mmCIF file of C-alpha atoms in Angstrom:
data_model
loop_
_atom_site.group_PDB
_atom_site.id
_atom_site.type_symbol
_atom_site.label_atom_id
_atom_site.label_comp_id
_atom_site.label_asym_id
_atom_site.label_seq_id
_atom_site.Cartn_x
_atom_site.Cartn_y
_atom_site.Cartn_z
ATOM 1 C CA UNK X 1073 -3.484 10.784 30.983
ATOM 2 C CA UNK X 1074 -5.477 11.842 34.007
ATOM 3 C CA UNK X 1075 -7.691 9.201 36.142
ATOM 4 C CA UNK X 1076 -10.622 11.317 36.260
ATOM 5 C CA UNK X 1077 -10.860 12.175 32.325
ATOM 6 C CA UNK X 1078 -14.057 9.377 32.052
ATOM 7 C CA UNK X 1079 -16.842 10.633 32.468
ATOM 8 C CA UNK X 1080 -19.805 8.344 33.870
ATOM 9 C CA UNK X 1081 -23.169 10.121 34.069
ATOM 10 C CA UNK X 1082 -22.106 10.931 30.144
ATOM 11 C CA UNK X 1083 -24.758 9.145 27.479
ATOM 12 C CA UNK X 1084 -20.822 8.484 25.474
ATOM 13 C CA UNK X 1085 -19.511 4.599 25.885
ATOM 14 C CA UNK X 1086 -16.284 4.532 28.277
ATOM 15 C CA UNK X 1087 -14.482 2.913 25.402
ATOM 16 C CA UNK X 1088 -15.678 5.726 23.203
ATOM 17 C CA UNK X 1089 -14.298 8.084 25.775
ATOM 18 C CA UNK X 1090 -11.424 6.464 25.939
ATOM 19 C CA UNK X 1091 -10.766 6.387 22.328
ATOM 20 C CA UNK X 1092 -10.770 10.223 22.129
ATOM 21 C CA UNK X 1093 -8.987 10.518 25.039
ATOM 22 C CA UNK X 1094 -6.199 8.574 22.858
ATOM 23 C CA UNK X 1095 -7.025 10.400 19.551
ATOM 24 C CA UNK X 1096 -6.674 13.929 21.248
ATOM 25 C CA UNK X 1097 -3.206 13.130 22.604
ATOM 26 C CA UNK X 1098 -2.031 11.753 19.133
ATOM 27 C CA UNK X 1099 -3.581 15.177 17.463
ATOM 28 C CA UNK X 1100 -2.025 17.303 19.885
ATOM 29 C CA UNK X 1101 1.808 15.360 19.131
ATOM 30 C CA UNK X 1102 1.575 14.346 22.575
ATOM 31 C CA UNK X 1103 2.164 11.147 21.507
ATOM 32 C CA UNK X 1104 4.196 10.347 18.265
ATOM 33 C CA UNK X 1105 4.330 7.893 15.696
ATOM 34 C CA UNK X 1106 5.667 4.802 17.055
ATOM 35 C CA UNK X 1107 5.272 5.710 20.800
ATOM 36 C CA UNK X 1108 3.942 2.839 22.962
ATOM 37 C CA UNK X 1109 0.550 3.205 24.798
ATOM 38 C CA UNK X 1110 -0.143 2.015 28.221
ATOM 39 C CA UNK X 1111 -0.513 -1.619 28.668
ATOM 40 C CA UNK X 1112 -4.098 -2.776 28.928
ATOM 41 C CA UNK X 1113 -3.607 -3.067 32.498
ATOM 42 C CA UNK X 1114 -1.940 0.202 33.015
ATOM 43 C CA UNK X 1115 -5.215 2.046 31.068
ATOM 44 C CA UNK X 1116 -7.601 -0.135 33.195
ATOM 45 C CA UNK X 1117 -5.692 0.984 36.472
ATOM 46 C CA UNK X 1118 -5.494 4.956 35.531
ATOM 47 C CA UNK X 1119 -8.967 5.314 34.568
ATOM 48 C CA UNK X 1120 -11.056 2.610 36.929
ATOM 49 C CA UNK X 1121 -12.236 0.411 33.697
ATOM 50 C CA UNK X 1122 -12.583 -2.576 32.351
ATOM 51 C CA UNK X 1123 -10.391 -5.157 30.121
ATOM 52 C CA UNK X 1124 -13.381 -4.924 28.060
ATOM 53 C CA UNK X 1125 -13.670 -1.382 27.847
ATOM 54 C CA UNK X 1126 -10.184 -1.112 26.693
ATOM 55 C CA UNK X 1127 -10.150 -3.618 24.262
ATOM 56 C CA UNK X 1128 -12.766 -2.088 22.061
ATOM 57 C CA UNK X 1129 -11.542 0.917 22.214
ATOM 58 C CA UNK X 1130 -8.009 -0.198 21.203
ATOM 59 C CA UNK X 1131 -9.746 -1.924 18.707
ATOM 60 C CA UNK X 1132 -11.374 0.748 17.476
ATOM 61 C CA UNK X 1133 -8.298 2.954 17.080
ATOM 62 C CA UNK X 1134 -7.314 0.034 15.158
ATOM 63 C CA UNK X 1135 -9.675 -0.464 12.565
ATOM 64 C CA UNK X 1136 -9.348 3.698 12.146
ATOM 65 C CA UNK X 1137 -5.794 3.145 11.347
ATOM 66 C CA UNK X 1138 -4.198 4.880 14.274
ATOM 67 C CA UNK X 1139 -2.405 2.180 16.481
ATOM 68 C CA UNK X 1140 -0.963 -0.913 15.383
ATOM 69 C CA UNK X 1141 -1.295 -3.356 17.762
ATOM 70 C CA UNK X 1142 2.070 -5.785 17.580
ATOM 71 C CA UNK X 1143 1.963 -9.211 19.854
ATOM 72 C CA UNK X 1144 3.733 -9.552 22.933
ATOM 73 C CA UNK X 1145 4.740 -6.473 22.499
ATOM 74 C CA UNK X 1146 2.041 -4.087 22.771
ATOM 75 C CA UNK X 1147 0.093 -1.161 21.010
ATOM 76 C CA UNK X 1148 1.575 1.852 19.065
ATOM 77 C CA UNK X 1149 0.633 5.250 17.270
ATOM 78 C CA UNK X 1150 0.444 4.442 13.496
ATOM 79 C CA UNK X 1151 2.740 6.004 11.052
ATOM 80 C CA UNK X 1152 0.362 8.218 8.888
ATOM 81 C CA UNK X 1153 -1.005 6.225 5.777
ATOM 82 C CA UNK X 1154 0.489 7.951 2.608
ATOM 83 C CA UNK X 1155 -2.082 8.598 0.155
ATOM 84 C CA UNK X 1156 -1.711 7.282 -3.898
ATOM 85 C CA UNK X 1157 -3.353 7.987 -6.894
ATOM 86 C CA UNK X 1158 -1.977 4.671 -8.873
ATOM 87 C CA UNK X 1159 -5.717 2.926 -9.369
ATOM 88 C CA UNK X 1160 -6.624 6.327 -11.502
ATOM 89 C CA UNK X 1161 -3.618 7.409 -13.265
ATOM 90 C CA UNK X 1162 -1.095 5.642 -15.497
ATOM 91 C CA UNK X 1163 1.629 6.676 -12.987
ATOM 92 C CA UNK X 1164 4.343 4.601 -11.589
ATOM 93 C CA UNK X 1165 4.939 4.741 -7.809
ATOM 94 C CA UNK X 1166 8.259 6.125 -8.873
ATOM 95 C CA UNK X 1167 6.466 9.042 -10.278
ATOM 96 C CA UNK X 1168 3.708 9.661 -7.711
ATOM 97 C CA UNK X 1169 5.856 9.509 -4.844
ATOM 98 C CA UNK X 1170 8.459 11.783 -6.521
ATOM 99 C CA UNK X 1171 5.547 14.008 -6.962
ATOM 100 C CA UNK X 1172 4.464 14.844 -3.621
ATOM 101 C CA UNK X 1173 8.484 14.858 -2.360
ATOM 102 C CA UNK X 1174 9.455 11.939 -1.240
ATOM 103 C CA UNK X 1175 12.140 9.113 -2.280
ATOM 104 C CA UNK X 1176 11.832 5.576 -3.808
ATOM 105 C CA UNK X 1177 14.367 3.144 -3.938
ATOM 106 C CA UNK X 1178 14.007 -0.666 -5.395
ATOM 107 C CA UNK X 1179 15.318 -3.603 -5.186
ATOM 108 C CA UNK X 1180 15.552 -5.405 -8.026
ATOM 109 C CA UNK X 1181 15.146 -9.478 -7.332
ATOM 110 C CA UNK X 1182 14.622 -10.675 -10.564
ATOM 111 C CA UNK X 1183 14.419 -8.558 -14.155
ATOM 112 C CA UNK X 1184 15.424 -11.370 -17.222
ATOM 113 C CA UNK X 1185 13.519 -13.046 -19.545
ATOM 114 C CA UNK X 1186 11.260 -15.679 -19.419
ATOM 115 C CA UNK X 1187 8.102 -17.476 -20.755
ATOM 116 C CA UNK X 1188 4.229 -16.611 -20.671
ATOM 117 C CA UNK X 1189 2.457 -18.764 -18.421
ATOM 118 C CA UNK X 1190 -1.416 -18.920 -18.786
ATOM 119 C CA UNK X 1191 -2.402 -15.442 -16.384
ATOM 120 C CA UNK X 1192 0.569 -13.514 -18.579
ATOM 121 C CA UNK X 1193 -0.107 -14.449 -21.672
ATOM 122 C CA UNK X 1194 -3.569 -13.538 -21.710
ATOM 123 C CA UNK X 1195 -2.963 -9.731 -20.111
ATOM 124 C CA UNK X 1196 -0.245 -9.369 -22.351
ATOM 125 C CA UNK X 1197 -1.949 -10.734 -25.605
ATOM 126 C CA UNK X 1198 0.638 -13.661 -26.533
ATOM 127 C CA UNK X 1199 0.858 -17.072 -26.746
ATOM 128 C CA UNK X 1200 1.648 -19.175 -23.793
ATOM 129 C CA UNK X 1201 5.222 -19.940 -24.021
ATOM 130 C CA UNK X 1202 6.179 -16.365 -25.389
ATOM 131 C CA UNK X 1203 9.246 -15.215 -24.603
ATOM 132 C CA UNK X 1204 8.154 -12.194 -22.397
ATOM 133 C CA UNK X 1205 10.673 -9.883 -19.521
ATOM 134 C CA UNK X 1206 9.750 -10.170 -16.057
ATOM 135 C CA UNK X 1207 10.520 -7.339 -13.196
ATOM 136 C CA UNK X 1208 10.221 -8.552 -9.959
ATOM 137 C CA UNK X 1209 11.179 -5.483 -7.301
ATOM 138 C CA UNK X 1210 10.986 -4.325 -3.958
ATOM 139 C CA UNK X 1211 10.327 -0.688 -3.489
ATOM 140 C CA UNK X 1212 10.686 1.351 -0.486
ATOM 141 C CA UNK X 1213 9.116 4.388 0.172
ATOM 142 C CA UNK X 1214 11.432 7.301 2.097
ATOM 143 C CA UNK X 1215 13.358 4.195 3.290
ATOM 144 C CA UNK X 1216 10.926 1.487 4.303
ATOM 145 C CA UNK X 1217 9.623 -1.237 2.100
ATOM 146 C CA UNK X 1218 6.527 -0.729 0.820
ATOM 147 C CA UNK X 1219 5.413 -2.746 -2.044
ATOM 148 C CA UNK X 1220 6.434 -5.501 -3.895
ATOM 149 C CA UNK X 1221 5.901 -5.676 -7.460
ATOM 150 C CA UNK X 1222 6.048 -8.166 -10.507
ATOM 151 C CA UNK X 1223 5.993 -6.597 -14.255
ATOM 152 C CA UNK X 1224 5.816 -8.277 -17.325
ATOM 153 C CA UNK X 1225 6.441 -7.040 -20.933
ATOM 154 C CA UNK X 1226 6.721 -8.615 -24.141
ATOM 155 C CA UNK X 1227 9.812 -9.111 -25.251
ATOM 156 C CA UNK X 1228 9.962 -6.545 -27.634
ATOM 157 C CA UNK X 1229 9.032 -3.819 -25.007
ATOM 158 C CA UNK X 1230 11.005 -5.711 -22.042
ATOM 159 C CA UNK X 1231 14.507 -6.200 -23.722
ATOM 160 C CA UNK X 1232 15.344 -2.777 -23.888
ATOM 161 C CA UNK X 1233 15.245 -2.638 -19.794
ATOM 162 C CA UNK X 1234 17.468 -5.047 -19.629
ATOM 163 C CA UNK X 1235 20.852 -4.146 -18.667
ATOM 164 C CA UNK X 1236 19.056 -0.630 -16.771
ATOM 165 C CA UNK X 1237 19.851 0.476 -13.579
ATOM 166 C CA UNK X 1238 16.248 0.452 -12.113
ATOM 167 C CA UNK X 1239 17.283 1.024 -8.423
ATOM 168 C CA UNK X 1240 16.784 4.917 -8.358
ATOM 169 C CA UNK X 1241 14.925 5.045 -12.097
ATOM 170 C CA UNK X 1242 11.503 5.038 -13.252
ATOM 171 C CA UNK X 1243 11.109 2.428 -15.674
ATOM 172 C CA UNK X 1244 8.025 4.329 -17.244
ATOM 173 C CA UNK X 1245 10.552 7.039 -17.620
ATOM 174 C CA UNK X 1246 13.165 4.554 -19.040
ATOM 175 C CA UNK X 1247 10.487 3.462 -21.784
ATOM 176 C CA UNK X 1248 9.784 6.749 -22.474
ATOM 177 C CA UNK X 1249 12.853 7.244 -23.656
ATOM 178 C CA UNK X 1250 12.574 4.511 -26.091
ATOM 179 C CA UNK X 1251 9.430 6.649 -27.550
ATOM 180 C CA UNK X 1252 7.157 4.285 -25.676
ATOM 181 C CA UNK X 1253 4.015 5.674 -23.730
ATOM 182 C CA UNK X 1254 1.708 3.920 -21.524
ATOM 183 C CA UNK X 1255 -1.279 5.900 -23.051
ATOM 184 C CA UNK X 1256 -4.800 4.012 -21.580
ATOM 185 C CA UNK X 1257 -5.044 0.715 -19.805
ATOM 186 C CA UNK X 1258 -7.251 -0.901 -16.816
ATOM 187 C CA UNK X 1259 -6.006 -0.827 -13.262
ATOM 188 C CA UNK X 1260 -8.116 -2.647 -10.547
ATOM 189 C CA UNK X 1261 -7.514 -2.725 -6.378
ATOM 190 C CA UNK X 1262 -8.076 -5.482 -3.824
ATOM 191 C CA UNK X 1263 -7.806 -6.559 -0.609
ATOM 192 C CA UNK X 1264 -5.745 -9.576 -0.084
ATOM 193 C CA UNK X 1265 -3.289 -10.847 2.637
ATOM 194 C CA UNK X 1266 0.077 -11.231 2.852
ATOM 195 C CA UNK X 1267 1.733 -14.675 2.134
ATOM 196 C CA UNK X 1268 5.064 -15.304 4.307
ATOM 197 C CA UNK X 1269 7.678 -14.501 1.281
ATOM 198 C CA UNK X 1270 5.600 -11.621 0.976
ATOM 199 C CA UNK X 1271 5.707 -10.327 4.575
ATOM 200 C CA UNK X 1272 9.487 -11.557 5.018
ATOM 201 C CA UNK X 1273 10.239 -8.563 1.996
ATOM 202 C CA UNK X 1274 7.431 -6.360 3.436
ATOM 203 C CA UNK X 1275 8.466 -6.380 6.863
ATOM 204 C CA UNK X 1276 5.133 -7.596 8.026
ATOM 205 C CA UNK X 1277 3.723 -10.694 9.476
ATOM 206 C CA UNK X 1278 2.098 -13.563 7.435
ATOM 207 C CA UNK X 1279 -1.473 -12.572 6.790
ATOM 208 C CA UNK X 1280 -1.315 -9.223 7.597
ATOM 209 C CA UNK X 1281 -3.707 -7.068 5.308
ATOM 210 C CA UNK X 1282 -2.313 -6.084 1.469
ATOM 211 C CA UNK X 1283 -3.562 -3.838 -1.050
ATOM 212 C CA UNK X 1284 -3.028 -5.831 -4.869
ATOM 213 C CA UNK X 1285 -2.735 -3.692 -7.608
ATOM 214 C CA UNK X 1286 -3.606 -5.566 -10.682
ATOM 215 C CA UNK X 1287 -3.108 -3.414 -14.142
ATOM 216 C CA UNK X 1288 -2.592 -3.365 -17.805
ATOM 217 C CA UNK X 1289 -1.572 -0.523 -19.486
ATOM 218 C CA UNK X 1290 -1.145 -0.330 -23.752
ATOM 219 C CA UNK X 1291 0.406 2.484 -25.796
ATOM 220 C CA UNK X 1292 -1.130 4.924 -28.643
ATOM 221 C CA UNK X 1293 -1.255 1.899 -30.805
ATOM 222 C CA UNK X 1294 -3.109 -0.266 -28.435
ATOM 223 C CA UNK X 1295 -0.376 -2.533 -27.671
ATOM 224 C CA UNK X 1296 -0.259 -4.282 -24.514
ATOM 225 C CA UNK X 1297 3.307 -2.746 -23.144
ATOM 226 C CA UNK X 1298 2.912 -4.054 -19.455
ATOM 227 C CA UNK X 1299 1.250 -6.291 -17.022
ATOM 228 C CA UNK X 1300 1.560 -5.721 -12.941
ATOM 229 C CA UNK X 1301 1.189 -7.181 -9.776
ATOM 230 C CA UNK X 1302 2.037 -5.358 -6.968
ATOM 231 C CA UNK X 1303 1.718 -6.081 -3.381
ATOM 232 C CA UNK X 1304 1.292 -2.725 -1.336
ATOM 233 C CA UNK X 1305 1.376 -2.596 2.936
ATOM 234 C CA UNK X 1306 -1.858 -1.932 4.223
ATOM 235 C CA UNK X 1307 -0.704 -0.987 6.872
ATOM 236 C CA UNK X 1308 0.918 2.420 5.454
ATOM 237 C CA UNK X 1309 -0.515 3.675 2.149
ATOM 238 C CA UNK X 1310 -4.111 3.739 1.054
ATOM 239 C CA UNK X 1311 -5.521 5.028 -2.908
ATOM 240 C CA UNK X 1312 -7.201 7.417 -3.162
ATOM 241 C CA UNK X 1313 -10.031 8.564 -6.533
ATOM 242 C CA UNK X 1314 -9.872 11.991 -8.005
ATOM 243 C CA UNK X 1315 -13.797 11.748 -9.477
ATOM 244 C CA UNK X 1316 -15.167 13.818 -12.175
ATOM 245 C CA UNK X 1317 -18.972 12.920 -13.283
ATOM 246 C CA UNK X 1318 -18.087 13.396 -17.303
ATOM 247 C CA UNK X 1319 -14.806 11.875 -17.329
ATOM 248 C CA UNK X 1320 -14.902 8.771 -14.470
ATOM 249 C CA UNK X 1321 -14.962 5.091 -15.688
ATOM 250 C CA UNK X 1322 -15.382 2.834 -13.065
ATOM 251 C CA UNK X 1323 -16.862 -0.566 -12.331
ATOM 252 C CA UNK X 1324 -17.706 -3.311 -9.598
ATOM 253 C CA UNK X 1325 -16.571 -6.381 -10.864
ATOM 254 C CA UNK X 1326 -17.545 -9.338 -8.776
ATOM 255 C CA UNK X 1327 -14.393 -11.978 -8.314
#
């Protein structure tokens, strides 16, 4: 990075300046994914600026998603965000990521049965106290974790996963096979943050940002077949809305 790249007689901020100055080198693959930037002090040194100046324009680079800023140890060039389509469609992640190439794995850290409390028994239309199957896993994306997800099905639906090897599977796929089809439903997307058992599977620290996927997804017959919570990094995926005026269904609910 040369000393003399800031321009001051230009009407641009310095930290703006500075920010391109960054962006251009990460466009151009001078710097990577995962390569360190200069310390703050190091940037205010090679181009004769302020803490302050830096700071913003770190910060900005932040907020844009292109460094990741990691305490005490310093700032790095984001890994791209991978795009999804799981608010709008009835796919899996299984199925989307397959889709566009890559690999996921789970973990599975729970899948038995179990009984409805309150928030499950109302999504899945049963009684509290129904015996339901839970799926509690841990996917990762091309080899890094990247969500974590809890499903629920009634027990009808659920027992014929149990016993499945849902590691390298779909488990739409798997109920597919069964003649069962996730045919409409309601998906809805929030931010939250994470919670330390969260980031301890994610990888990330407590309270770092979260994507919650909330959905419920029913069959021809308009049975409830599922009910999800998943937990995706913020930090490297991000949904994104295929929109058509005739067919689009959308609202703002207020929570």
């Amino acid at each position: 990075m040369a000393t003399d790249a800031i321009d001051r007689r230009s009407a641009a901020p310095m930290y703006d300046q500075l920010r391109r100055l960054i962006v251009d080198r990460i466009h151009s693959g001078e710097l990577q994914p995962g390569d360190a930037l200069p310390g703050e002090h190091r940037l205010c040194e090679q181009y004769g600026i302020s803490r302050t100046v830096v700071r913003q324009a770190l910060a900005q680079l932040e907020h844009e998603g292109l460094v990741e800023r990691v305490k005490g140890k310093g700032t790095f060039v984001a890994r791209p965000r991978t795009s999804e389509s799981l608010v709008h469609t009835l796919e899996g992640l299984y199925d989307e990521v397959e889709r566009r190439g890559g690999h996921v794995h789970s973990e599975v850290l729970r899948h038995e049965r179990t009984v409805a409390d309150a928030e499950v028994a109302a999504a899945l239309e049963v009684p509290i106290g129904a015996p339901v199957v839970v799926l509690e896993r841990l996917r990762y994306v091309d080899g890094e974790p990247w969500s974590l997800s809890t499903t629920w099905m009634p027990e009808e639906v659920g027992v014929l996963t149990l016993g499945a090897d849902l590691r390298e599977s779909s488990l739409y796929r798997l109920l597919g096979e069964h003649g069962i089809h996730a045919t409409h439903g309601v998906r809805s997307a929030e931010a939250t943050v994470a919670t330390h058992e969260q980031a301890q599977h994610l990888g990330v620290s407590a309270g770092s940002a979260l994507l919650r996927l909330r959905s419920v997804s029913r069959d021809d017959r308009d049975r409830v077949i599922e009910f999800f919570l998943a937990h995706h990094r913020g930090d490297r995926s991000r949904f994104e809305f295929q929109l058509n005026r005739e067919q689009s269904q959308t609202a703002l609910t207020r929570i």
